Amino acid sequence: MVLGKRLRQLREQAGVSFEDAARAIEVTPLTVRRIEKAEVGLRIPYVKELLRTYGVPAAEIDDFLNLAREANQPGWWYKYRDVLPEWFSAYVSLESEASVIRLYEPHYVPGLLQTHDYATALMRVGFPNESKEDIERRVTLRLKRQDLLAKPESPAIWAILEESVLRRPVGGRQVMRAQIDRLEEALDLPKVRIQIIGLDTGAHPGAYGPFHYFRFGFSELPDVVYTESLAGAVYVDQPADVVTYLEVMDRMSVQAEPVARTRDILGKLRKELDE
């Protein structure tokens, strides 16, 4: 995405139209647009010729091509492609590169904070016809994503959960006890913040459904919001739209219980499960 945006900037600075760029590499103008939007892979011969067309110096072309080759390498999640929907692979990539991830979840604990048994129970419901082996691969992928929380450059995680998330008995009482314990442990991580919206809060602006917000440590990549449906996902990166989601998230963080109360709330819910 970063390199695609950089190609667009170089084309515009050189005063080259989509049509002229397309003629240089013998493709349609639509293909050039798709390259710049990161909707297709970066074919090295195409990129090299585009950079020449834009008047980029030879030394800079070599550096750019090295980055393009690196960008074309599959991520660690590639080996799980048999159980990873194509529309979700972009999410895993964004998650791996983000410096800030803000989440609103009205239904389930976020994947980055799930236990093995909680994730397994969800997968069994979501994929009732899949084999035990495929379910386990999906769970393994989800838990593998959690490795980024232990990295020194881990993203800051700010999750807002509905209280109903913690009261919905996914997998039974024992599974829920362990899941609440996991959330309490997550609060000890320096970059994790969890807020809970109580059942008595009433209506709030985010009640339309879950969404996740990503911010990155380099200016070339815009903030992105992810929303999901049963059949796919939408990635929002238009600044005006992203700001709308961010404003809603900020308003919900004010309506939710303060972060300082999260541990007490989790402790109370955990005690109820022991009764």
Short mmCIF file of C-alpha atoms in Angstrom, two decimals:
data_model
loop_
_atom_site.label_atom_id
_atom_site.label_comp_id
_atom_site.label_asym_id
_atom_site.label_seq_id
_atom_site.Cartn_x
_atom_site.Cartn_y
_atom_site.Cartn_z
CA MET A 1 0.00 0.00 0.00
CA VAL A 2 2.83 2.38 0.86
CA LEU A 3 4.71 1.66 -2.36
CA GLY A 4 1.53 1.99 -4.42
CA LYS A 5 0.88 5.40 -2.92
CA ARG A 6 4.49 6.39 -3.59
CA LEU A 7 4.11 5.36 -7.25
CA ARG A 8 1.04 7.59 -7.52
CA GLN A 9 2.96 10.52 -6.02
CA LEU A 10 5.86 10.01 -8.44
CA ARG A 11 3.49 9.80 -11.42
CA GLU A 12 1.70 12.99 -10.43
CA GLN A 13 4.96 14.85 -9.75
CA ALA A 14 6.18 13.84 -13.22
CA GLY A 15 2.92 15.02 -14.82
CA VAL A 16 2.25 11.59 -16.30
CA SER A 17 -1.39 10.58 -16.90
CA PHE A 18 -2.85 7.14 -16.24
CA GLU A 19 -3.05 6.64 -20.00
CA ASP A 20 0.63 7.50 -20.59
CA ALA A 21 1.74 5.29 -17.68
CA ALA A 22 -0.36 2.44 -19.05
CA ARG A 23 1.21 2.78 -22.50
CA ALA A 24 4.68 2.62 -20.97
CA ILE A 25 4.05 -0.87 -19.57
CA GLU A 26 1.49 -1.96 -22.21
CA VAL A 27 -1.47 -2.39 -19.87
CA THR A 28 -4.79 -0.63 -19.37
CA PRO A 29 -5.12 2.56 -17.30
CA LEU A 30 -7.22 0.51 -14.88
CA THR A 31 -4.22 -1.71 -14.15
CA VAL A 32 -2.13 1.33 -13.25
CA ARG A 33 -4.87 2.49 -10.91
CA ARG A 34 -4.98 -0.95 -9.29
CA ILE A 35 -1.19 -0.96 -8.83
CA GLU A 36 -1.36 2.39 -7.08
CA LYS A 37 -4.22 1.20 -4.84
CA ALA A 38 -2.35 -2.03 -3.92
CA GLU A 39 -5.13 -4.12 -5.42
CA VAL A 40 -2.61 -6.21 -7.37
CA GLY A 41 0.94 -7.36 -6.74
CA LEU A 42 3.93 -5.23 -7.69
CA ARG A 43 5.31 -6.86 -10.84
CA ILE A 44 8.97 -5.87 -10.87
CA PRO A 45 9.26 -5.23 -14.67
CA TYR A 46 6.19 -2.97 -14.53
CA VAL A 47 7.47 -1.05 -11.52
CA LYS A 48 10.92 -0.62 -13.07
CA GLU A 49 9.52 0.79 -16.31
CA LEU A 50 7.09 3.09 -14.48
CA LEU A 51 9.91 4.52 -12.38
CA ARG A 52 11.94 5.15 -15.53
CA THR A 53 8.94 6.85 -17.13
CA TYR A 54 8.61 9.08 -14.08
CA GLY A 55 12.26 10.13 -14.32
CA VAL A 56 13.42 8.49 -11.09
CA PRO A 57 17.27 8.23 -10.83
CA ALA A 58 18.76 4.75 -11.34
CA ALA A 59 20.04 4.44 -7.75
CA GLU A 60 16.60 5.24 -6.34
CA ILE A 61 15.01 2.77 -8.75
CA ASP A 62 17.17 -0.03 -7.34
CA ASP A 63 16.17 0.87 -3.78
CA PHE A 64 12.48 0.98 -4.73
CA LEU A 65 12.68 -2.39 -6.49
CA ASN A 66 14.26 -3.97 -3.42
CA LEU A 67 11.34 -2.72 -1.34
CA ALA A 68 8.91 -4.02 -3.97
CA ARG A 69 10.48 -7.47 -3.84
CA GLU A 70 10.19 -7.44 -0.06
CA ALA A 71 6.55 -6.33 -0.26
CA ASN A 72 5.78 -9.22 -2.60
CA GLN A 73 6.97 -11.80 -0.09
CA PRO A 74 4.09 -13.67 1.59
CA GLY A 75 3.44 -12.94 5.27
CA TRP A 76 3.78 -15.52 8.04
CA TRP A 77 0.06 -16.22 7.71
CA TYR A 78 0.44 -17.46 4.12
CA LYS A 79 0.73 -21.07 5.26
CA TYR A 80 -2.76 -20.78 6.75
CA ARG A 81 -4.27 -19.61 3.45
CA ASP A 82 -6.48 -22.71 3.27
CA VAL A 83 -8.45 -21.48 6.31
CA LEU A 84 -7.88 -17.74 5.86
CA PRO A 85 -10.54 -15.92 3.82
CA GLU A 86 -9.01 -13.75 1.12
CA TRP A 87 -10.80 -10.68 2.44
CA PHE A 88 -9.32 -11.22 5.93
CA SER A 89 -5.67 -11.59 4.89
CA ALA A 90 -5.45 -7.81 4.49
CA TYR A 91 -6.66 -7.47 8.09
CA VAL A 92 -3.85 -9.68 9.41
CA SER A 93 -1.34 -7.64 7.40
CA LEU A 94 -2.66 -4.32 8.76
CA GLU A 95 -2.74 -5.71 12.28
CA SER A 96 0.89 -6.82 12.01
CA GLU A 97 2.07 -3.35 10.91
CA ALA A 98 -0.15 -1.08 13.03
CA SER A 99 1.17 1.13 15.80
CA VAL A 100 -2.31 1.69 17.27
CA ILE A 101 -5.34 -0.61 17.13
CA ARG A 102 -8.66 0.54 18.56
CA LEU A 103 -11.50 -1.96 18.69
CA TYR A 104 -15.20 -1.83 19.42
CA GLU A 105 -16.74 -5.26 20.00
CA PRO A 106 -20.42 -5.70 20.94
CA HIS A 107 -20.53 -9.48 20.53
CA TYR A 108 -17.29 -11.30 21.31
CA VAL A 109 -13.89 -10.84 22.91
CA PRO A 110 -11.42 -9.53 20.27
CA GLY A 111 -9.30 -12.21 18.60
CA LEU A 112 -6.07 -10.75 20.00
CA LEU A 113 -7.33 -11.41 23.54
CA GLN A 114 -9.09 -14.76 23.16
CA THR A 115 -8.10 -18.00 24.87
CA HIS A 116 -7.72 -21.24 22.94
CA ASP A 117 -10.97 -22.71 24.28
CA TYR A 118 -12.96 -19.52 23.73
CA ALA A 119 -11.70 -19.26 20.13
CA THR A 120 -12.46 -22.94 19.54
CA ALA A 121 -16.04 -22.55 20.77
CA LEU A 122 -16.55 -19.59 18.42
CA MET A 123 -15.08 -21.44 15.45
CA ARG A 124 -17.31 -24.43 16.01
CA VAL A 125 -20.35 -22.17 15.84
CA GLY A 126 -19.09 -20.13 12.90
CA PHE A 127 -17.94 -23.15 10.85
CA PRO A 128 -20.21 -26.02 11.90
CA ASN A 129 -19.44 -28.16 8.85
CA GLU A 130 -15.65 -28.00 9.04
CA SER A 131 -13.45 -30.83 10.26
CA LYS A 132 -11.86 -30.80 13.69
CA GLU A 133 -8.46 -30.36 12.00
CA ASP A 134 -9.55 -27.25 10.06
CA ILE A 135 -11.13 -25.76 13.17
CA GLU A 136 -7.86 -26.24 15.02
CA ARG A 137 -5.92 -24.57 12.18
CA ARG A 138 -8.22 -21.56 12.37
CA VAL A 139 -7.70 -21.38 16.12
CA THR A 140 -3.92 -21.75 15.73
CA LEU A 141 -3.89 -18.85 13.27
CA ARG A 142 -5.89 -16.69 15.67
CA LEU A 143 -3.58 -17.45 18.58
CA LYS A 144 -0.50 -16.92 16.39
CA ARG A 145 -1.71 -13.38 15.72
CA GLN A 146 -1.39 -12.74 19.46
CA ASP A 147 2.40 -13.06 19.23
CA LEU A 148 2.61 -9.40 18.28
CA LEU A 149 1.52 -8.42 21.82
CA ALA A 150 4.82 -9.74 23.17
CA LYS A 151 7.00 -7.85 20.70
CA PRO A 152 8.92 -4.74 21.88
CA GLU A 153 7.33 -2.79 19.01
CA SER A 154 3.84 -4.14 19.77
CA PRO A 155 0.91 -1.87 18.88
CA ALA A 156 -1.08 -0.01 21.48
CA ILE A 157 -4.39 -1.86 21.89
CA TRP A 158 -7.48 0.03 23.09
CA ALA A 159 -10.56 -2.19 23.20
CA ILE A 160 -14.09 -1.15 24.11
CA LEU A 161 -16.32 -4.13 24.93
CA GLU A 162 -20.00 -4.32 25.66
CA GLU A 163 -20.74 -5.92 29.03
CA SER A 164 -22.87 -8.44 27.12
CA VAL A 165 -19.64 -9.77 25.55
CA LEU A 166 -18.53 -10.95 28.98
CA ARG A 167 -21.93 -12.29 29.97
CA ARG A 168 -22.51 -14.32 26.80
CA PRO A 169 -21.61 -17.91 27.83
CA VAL A 170 -19.35 -18.91 24.96
CA GLY A 171 -18.20 -22.49 25.58
CA GLY A 172 -19.66 -22.67 29.08
CA ARG A 173 -18.76 -21.31 32.50
CA GLN A 174 -15.31 -22.86 32.71
CA VAL A 175 -14.30 -21.39 29.36
CA MET A 176 -15.65 -17.98 30.36
CA ARG A 177 -13.77 -18.04 33.67
CA ALA A 178 -10.52 -18.66 31.84
CA GLN A 179 -11.37 -15.97 29.28
CA ILE A 180 -11.98 -13.35 31.96
CA ASP A 181 -8.71 -14.39 33.61
CA ARG A 182 -7.02 -13.81 30.24
CA LEU A 183 -8.45 -10.30 30.00
CA GLU A 184 -7.23 -9.52 33.52
CA GLU A 185 -3.74 -10.69 32.52
CA ALA A 186 -3.89 -8.50 29.41
CA LEU A 187 -4.43 -5.45 31.61
CA ASP A 188 -0.91 -5.98 32.94
CA LEU A 189 0.54 -5.44 29.47
CA PRO A 190 1.82 -1.86 29.17
CA LYS A 191 0.16 -1.17 25.83
CA VAL A 192 -3.26 -2.76 26.42
CA ARG A 193 -6.28 -0.74 27.54
CA ILE A 194 -9.75 -2.24 27.97
CA GLN A 195 -13.00 -0.41 28.69
CA ILE A 196 -16.42 -1.91 29.26
CA ILE A 197 -19.75 -0.37 28.34
CA GLY A 198 -22.29 -1.40 30.98
CA LEU A 199 -25.70 -2.80 30.12
CA ASP A 200 -27.30 0.20 31.81
CA THR A 201 -25.47 2.72 29.59
CA GLY A 202 -28.27 2.81 27.04
CA ALA A 203 -27.93 3.89 23.42
CA HIS A 204 -24.55 4.98 22.12
CA PRO A 205 -23.23 5.97 18.67
CA GLY A 206 -21.37 2.74 17.94
CA ALA A 207 -24.34 0.39 18.28
CA TYR A 208 -24.42 -0.32 14.53
CA GLY A 209 -21.86 -3.08 14.81
CA PRO A 210 -18.19 -3.89 15.51
CA PHE A 211 -15.36 -1.97 13.88
CA HIS A 212 -11.59 -1.81 14.20
CA TYR A 213 -9.35 1.22 13.65
CA PHE A 214 -5.69 1.03 12.60
CA ARG A 215 -3.03 3.73 12.74
CA PHE A 216 0.49 3.21 11.42
CA GLY A 217 3.94 4.51 12.23
CA PHE A 218 4.62 5.92 8.76
CA SER A 219 2.78 8.78 7.08
CA GLU A 220 2.53 7.11 3.68
CA LEU A 221 -0.16 4.72 4.92
CA PRO A 222 -3.46 6.34 5.91
CA ASP A 223 -5.52 5.32 8.92
CA VAL A 224 -7.82 2.40 8.09
CA VAL A 225 -11.13 1.23 9.57
CA TYR A 226 -12.25 -2.37 9.17
CA THR A 227 -15.86 -3.53 9.33
CA GLU A 228 -17.05 -7.09 8.77
CA SER A 229 -20.17 -8.90 7.59
CA LEU A 230 -21.08 -12.56 7.14
CA ALA A 231 -19.92 -12.54 3.53
CA GLY A 232 -16.89 -10.27 3.61
CA ALA A 233 -15.37 -7.06 4.89
CA VAL A 234 -14.98 -3.37 4.06
CA TYR A 235 -11.74 -1.43 4.50
CA VAL A 236 -12.38 2.30 4.89
CA ASP A 237 -9.47 4.68 4.27
CA GLN A 238 -11.07 7.90 3.05
CA PRO A 239 -10.07 10.50 5.67
CA ALA A 240 -13.57 11.94 6.16
CA ASP A 241 -15.03 8.47 6.73
CA VAL A 242 -12.22 7.39 9.06
CA VAL A 243 -12.68 10.55 11.14
CA THR A 244 -16.37 9.69 11.56
CA TYR A 245 -15.48 6.31 13.05
CA LEU A 246 -12.76 7.81 15.22
CA GLU A 247 -15.13 10.42 16.63
CA VAL A 248 -17.63 7.69 17.46
CA MET A 249 -14.90 5.70 19.18
CA ASP A 250 -13.92 8.73 21.25
CA ARG A 251 -17.52 9.34 22.31
CA MET A 252 -17.93 5.70 23.32
CA SER A 253 -14.73 5.83 25.38
CA VAL A 254 -16.34 8.64 27.40
CA GLN A 255 -19.59 6.70 27.88
CA ALA A 256 -17.81 3.48 28.83
CA GLU A 257 -16.58 2.75 32.34
CA PRO A 258 -13.13 4.25 33.01
CA VAL A 259 -10.13 2.03 32.39
CA ALA A 260 -9.36 2.15 36.12
CA ARG A 261 -12.60 0.26 36.82
CA THR A 262 -12.08 -2.53 34.30
CA ARG A 263 -10.25 -4.87 36.66
CA ASP A 264 -12.97 -4.50 39.31
CA ILE A 265 -15.70 -5.19 36.75
CA LEU A 266 -13.90 -8.29 35.49
CA GLY A 267 -13.39 -9.48 39.04
CA LYS A 268 -17.09 -9.13 39.79
CA LEU A 269 -18.06 -11.05 36.65
CA ARG A 270 -15.49 -13.74 37.47
CA LYS A 271 -16.94 -14.12 40.96
CA GLU A 272 -20.44 -14.54 39.52
CA LEU A 273 -19.17 -17.43 37.38
CA ASP A 274 -17.79 -19.13 40.52
CA GLU A 275 -21.14 -19.05 42.31
#
